[in-house]
Tab-separated table of N, CA and C in Angstrom:
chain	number	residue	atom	x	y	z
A	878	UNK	N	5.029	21.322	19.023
A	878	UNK	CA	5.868	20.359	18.363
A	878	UNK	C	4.993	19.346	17.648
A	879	UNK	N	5.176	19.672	16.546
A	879	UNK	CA	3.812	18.474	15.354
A	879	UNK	C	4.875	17.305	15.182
A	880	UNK	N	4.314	16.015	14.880
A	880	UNK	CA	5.291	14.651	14.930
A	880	UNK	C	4.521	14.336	14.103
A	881	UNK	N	5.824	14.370	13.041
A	881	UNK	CA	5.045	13.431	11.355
A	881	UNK	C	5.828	12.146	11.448
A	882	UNK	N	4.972	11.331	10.992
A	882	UNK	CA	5.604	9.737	11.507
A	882	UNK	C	7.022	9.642	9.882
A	883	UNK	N	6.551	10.324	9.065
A	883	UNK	CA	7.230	10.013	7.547
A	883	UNK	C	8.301	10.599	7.541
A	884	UNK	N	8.830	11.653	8.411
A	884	UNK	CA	10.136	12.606	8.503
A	884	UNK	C	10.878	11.262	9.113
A	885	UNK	N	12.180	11.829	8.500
A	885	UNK	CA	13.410	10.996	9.180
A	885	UNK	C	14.257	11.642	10.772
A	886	UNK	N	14.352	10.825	11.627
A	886	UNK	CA	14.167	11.330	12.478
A	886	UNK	C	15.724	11.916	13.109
A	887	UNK	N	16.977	12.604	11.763
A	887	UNK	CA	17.727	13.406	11.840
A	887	UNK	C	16.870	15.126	12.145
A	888	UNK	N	16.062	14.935	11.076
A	888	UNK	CA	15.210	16.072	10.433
A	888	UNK	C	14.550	16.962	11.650
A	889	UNK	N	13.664	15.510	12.436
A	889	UNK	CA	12.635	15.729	13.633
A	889	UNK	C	13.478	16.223	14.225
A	890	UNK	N	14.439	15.967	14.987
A	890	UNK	CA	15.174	16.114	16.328
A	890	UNK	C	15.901	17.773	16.018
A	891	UNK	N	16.372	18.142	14.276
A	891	UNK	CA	17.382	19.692	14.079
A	891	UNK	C	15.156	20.118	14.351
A	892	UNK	N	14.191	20.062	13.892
A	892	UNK	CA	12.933	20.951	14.100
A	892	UNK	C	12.850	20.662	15.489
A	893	UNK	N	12.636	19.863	16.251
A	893	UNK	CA	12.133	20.058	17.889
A	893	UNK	C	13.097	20.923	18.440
A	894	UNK	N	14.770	20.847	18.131
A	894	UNK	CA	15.676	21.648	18.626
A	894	UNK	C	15.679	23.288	17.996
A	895	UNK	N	15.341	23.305	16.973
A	895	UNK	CA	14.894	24.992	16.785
A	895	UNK	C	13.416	25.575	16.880
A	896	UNK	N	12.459	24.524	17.328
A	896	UNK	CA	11.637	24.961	17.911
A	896	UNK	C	11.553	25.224	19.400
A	897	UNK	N	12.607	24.569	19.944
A	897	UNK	CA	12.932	24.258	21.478
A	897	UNK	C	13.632	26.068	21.585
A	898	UNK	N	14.422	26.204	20.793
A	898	UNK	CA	15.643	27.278	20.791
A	898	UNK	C	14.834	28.333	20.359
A	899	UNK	N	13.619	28.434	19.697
A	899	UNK	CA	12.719	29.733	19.369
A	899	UNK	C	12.081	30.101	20.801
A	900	UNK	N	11.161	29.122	21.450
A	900	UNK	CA	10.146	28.771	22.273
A	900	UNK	C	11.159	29.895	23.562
A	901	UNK	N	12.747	29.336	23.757
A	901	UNK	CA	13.692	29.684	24.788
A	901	UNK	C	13.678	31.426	24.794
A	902	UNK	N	14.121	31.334	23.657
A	902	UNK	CA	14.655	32.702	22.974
A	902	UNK	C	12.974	33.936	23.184
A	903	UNK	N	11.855	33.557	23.201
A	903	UNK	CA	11.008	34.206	23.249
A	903	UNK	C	10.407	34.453	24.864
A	904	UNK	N	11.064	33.043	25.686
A	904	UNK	CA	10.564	33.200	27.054
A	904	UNK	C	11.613	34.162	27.455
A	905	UNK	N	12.948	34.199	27.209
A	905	UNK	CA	13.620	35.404	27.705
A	905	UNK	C	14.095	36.582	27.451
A	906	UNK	N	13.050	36.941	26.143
A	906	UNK	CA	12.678	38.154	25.625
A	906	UNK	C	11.320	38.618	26.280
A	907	UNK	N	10.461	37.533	26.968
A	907	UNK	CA	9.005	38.538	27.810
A	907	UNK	C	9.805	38.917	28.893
A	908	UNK	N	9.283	39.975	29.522
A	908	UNK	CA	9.341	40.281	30.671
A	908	UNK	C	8.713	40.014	31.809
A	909	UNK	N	8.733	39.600	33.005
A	909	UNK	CA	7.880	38.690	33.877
A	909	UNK	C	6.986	39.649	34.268
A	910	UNK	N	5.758	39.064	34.647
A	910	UNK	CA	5.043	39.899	35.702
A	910	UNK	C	5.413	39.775	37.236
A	911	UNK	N	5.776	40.822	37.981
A	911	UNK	CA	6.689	39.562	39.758
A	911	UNK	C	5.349	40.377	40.441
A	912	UNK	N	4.410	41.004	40.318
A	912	UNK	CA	3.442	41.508	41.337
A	912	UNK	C	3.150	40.033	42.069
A	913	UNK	N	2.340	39.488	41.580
A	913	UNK	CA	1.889	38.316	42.326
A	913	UNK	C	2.777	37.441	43.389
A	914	UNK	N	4.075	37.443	42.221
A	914	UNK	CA	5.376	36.986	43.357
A	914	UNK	C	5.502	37.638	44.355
A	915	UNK	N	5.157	39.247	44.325
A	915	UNK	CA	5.905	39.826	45.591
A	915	UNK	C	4.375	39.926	46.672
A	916	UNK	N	3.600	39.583	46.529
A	916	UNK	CA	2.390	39.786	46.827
A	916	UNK	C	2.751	38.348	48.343
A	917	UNK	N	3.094	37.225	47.367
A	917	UNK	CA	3.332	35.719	47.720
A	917	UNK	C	4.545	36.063	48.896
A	918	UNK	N	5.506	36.561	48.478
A	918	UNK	CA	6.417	36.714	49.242
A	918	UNK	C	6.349	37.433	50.523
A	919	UNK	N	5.841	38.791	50.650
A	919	UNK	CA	5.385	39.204	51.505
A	919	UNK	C	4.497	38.321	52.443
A	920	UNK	N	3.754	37.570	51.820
A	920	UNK	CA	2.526	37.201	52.833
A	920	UNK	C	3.464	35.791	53.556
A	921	UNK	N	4.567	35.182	53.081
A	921	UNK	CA	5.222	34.884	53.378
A	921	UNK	C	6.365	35.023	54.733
A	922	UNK	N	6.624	36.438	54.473
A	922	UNK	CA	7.427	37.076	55.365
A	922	UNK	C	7.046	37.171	56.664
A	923	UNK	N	5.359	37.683	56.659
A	923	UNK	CA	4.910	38.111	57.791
A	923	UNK	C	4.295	36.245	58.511
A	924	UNK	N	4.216	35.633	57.875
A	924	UNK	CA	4.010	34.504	58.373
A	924	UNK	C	5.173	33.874	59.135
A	925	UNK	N	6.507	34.267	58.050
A	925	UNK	CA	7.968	33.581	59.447
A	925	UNK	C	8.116	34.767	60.666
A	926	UNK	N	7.796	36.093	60.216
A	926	UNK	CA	7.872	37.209	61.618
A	926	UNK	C	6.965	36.569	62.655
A	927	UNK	N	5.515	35.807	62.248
A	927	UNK	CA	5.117	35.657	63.237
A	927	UNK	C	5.268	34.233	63.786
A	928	UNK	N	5.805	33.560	63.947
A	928	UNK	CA	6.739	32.442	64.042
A	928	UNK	C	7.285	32.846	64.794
A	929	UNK	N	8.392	33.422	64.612
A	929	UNK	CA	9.300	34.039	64.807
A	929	UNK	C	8.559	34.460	66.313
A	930	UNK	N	7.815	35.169	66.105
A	930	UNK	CA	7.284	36.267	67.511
A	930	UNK	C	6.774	35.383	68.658
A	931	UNK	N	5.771	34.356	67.959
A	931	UNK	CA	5.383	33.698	69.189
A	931	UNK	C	6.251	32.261	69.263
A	932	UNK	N	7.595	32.308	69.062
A	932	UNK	CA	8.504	31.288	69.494
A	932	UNK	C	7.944	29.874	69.025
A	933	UNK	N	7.381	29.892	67.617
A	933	UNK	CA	7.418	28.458	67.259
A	933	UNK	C	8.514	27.929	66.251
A	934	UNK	N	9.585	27.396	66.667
A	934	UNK	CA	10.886	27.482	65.533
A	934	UNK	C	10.931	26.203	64.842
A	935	UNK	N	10.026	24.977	65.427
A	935	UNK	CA	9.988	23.901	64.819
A	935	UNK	C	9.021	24.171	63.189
A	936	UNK	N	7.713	24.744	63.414
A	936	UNK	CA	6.845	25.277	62.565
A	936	UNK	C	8.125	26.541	61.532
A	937	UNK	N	8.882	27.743	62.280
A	937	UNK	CA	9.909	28.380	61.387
A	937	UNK	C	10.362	27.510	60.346
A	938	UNK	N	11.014	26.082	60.720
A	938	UNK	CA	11.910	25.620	60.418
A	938	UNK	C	11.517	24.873	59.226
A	939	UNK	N	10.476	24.213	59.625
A	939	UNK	CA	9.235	23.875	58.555
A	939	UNK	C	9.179	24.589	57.085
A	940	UNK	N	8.336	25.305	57.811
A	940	UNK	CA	7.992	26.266	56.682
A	940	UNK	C	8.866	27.454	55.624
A	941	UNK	N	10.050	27.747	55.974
A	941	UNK	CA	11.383	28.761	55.425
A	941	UNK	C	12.367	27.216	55.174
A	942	UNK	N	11.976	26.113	55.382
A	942	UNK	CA	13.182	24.980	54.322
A	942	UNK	C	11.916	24.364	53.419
A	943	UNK	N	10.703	24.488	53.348
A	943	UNK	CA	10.143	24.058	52.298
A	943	UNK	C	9.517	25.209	51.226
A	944	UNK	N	9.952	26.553	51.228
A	944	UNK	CA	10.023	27.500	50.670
A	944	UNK	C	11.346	27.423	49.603
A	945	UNK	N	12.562	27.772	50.744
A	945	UNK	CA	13.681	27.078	50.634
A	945	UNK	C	14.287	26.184	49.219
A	946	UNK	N	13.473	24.706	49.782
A	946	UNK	CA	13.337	23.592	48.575
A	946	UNK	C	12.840	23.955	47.964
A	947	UNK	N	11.110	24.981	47.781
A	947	UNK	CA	11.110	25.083	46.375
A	947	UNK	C	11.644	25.947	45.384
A	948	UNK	N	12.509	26.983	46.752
A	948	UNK	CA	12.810	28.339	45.511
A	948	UNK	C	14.667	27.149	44.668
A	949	UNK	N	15.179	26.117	45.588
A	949	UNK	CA	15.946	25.922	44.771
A	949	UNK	C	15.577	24.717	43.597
A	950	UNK	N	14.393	24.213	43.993
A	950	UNK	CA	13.752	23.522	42.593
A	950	UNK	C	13.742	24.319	41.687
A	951	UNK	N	13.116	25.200	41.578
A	951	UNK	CA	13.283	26.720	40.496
A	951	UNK	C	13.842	26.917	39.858
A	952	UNK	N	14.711	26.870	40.716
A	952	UNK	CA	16.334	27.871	40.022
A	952	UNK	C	17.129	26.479	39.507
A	953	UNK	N	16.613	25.440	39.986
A	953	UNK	CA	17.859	24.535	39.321
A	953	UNK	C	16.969	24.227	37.616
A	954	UNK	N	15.948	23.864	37.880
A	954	UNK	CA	14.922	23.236	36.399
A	954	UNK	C	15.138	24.808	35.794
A	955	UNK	N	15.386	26.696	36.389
A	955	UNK	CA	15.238	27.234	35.332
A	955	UNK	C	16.849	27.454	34.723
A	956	UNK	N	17.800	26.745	35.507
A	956	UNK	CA	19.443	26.502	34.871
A	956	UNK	C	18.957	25.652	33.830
A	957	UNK	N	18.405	24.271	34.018
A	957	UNK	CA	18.669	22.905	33.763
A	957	UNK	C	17.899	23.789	31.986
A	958	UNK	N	16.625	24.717	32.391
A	958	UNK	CA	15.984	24.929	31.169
A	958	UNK	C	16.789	25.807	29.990
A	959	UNK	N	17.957	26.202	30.435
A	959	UNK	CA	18.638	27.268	29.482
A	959	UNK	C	19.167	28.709	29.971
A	960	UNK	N	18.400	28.723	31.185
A	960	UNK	CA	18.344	30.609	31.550
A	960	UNK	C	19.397	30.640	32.628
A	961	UNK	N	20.018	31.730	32.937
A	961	UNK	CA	21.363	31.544	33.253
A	961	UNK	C	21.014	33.239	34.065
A	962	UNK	N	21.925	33.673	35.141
A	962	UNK	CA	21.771	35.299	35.928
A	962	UNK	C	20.776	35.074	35.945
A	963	UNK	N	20.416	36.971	36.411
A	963	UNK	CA	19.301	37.312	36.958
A	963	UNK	C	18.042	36.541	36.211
A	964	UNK	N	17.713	36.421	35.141
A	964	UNK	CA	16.684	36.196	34.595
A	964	UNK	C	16.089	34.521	35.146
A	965	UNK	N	17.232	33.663	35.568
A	965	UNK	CA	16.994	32.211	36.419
A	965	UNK	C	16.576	32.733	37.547
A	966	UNK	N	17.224	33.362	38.603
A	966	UNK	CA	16.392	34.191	39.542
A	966	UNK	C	15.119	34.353	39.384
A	967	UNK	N	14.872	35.467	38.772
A	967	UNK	CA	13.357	36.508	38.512
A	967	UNK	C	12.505	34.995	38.285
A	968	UNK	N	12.598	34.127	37.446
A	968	UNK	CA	11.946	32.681	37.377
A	968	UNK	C	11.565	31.948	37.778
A	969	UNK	N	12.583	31.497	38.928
A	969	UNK	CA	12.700	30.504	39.936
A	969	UNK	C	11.942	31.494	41.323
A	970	UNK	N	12.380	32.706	41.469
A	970	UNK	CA	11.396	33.621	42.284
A	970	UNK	C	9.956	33.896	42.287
A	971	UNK	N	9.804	33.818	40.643
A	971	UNK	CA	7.946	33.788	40.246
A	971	UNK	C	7.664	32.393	40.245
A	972	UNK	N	8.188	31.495	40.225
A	972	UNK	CA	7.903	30.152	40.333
A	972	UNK	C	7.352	29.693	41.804
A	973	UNK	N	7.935	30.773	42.638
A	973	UNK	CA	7.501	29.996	44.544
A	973	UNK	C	6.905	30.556	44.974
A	974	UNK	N	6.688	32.113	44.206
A	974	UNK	CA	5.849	32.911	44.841
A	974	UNK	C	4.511	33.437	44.926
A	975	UNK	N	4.323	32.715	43.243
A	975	UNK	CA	3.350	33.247	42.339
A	975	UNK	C	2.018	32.828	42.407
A	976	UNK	N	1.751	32.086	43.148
A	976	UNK	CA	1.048	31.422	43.892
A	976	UNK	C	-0.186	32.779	44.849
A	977	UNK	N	0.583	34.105	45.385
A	977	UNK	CA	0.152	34.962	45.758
A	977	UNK	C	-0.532	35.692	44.697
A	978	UNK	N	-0.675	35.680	43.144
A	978	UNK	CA	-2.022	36.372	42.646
A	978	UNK	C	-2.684	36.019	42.680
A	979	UNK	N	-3.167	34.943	43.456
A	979	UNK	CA	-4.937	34.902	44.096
A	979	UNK	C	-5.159	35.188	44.914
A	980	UNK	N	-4.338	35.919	45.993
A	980	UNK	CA	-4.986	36.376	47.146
A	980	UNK	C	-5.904	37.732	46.464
């Protein structure tokens, strides 16, 4: 988004909004990569199984509501951003998970 001080700022606001509406339109034409997500998720899983196993539910409880909070931070900023079904999902899912392509 370039900001010319000399444009009138009807002009600025229809260009930031069809640059906003290109920028949209192209993020939900890629297709995601979710390896890393599911990589994240998994390593995830086996971390509440083992919770789970050796009876720590305060630590469960912990850790699966601050997952939790962030998968619905996600999904609400990828509503709030335009994207709507599965594709807010797949988003808000690579958003909490994705974190796992560095293992």
């Amino acid at each position: 988004m370039n900001f010319d001080e000399n444009e009138p700022q009807s002009v600025r606001e229809e260009r930031f909004a069809a640059e906003r509406a290109e920028a949209r339109a192209a993020r939900k034409a890629a297709s995601l990569d979710l390896w890393g997500a599911h990589v994240g998720a998994v390593i995830v899983a086996v971390a509440l199984v083992l919770l789970i196993w050796f009876g720590k539910l305060v630590a469960l409880g912990i850790v699966s509501g601050v997952f939790l909070l962030w998968f619905a931070v996600a999904l609400a900023w990828a509503y709030a951003d335009g994207d709507h079904g599965w594709h807010a999902l797949q988003r808000a899912y690579n958003a909490t998970f994705m974190w796992g392509n560095g293992v």
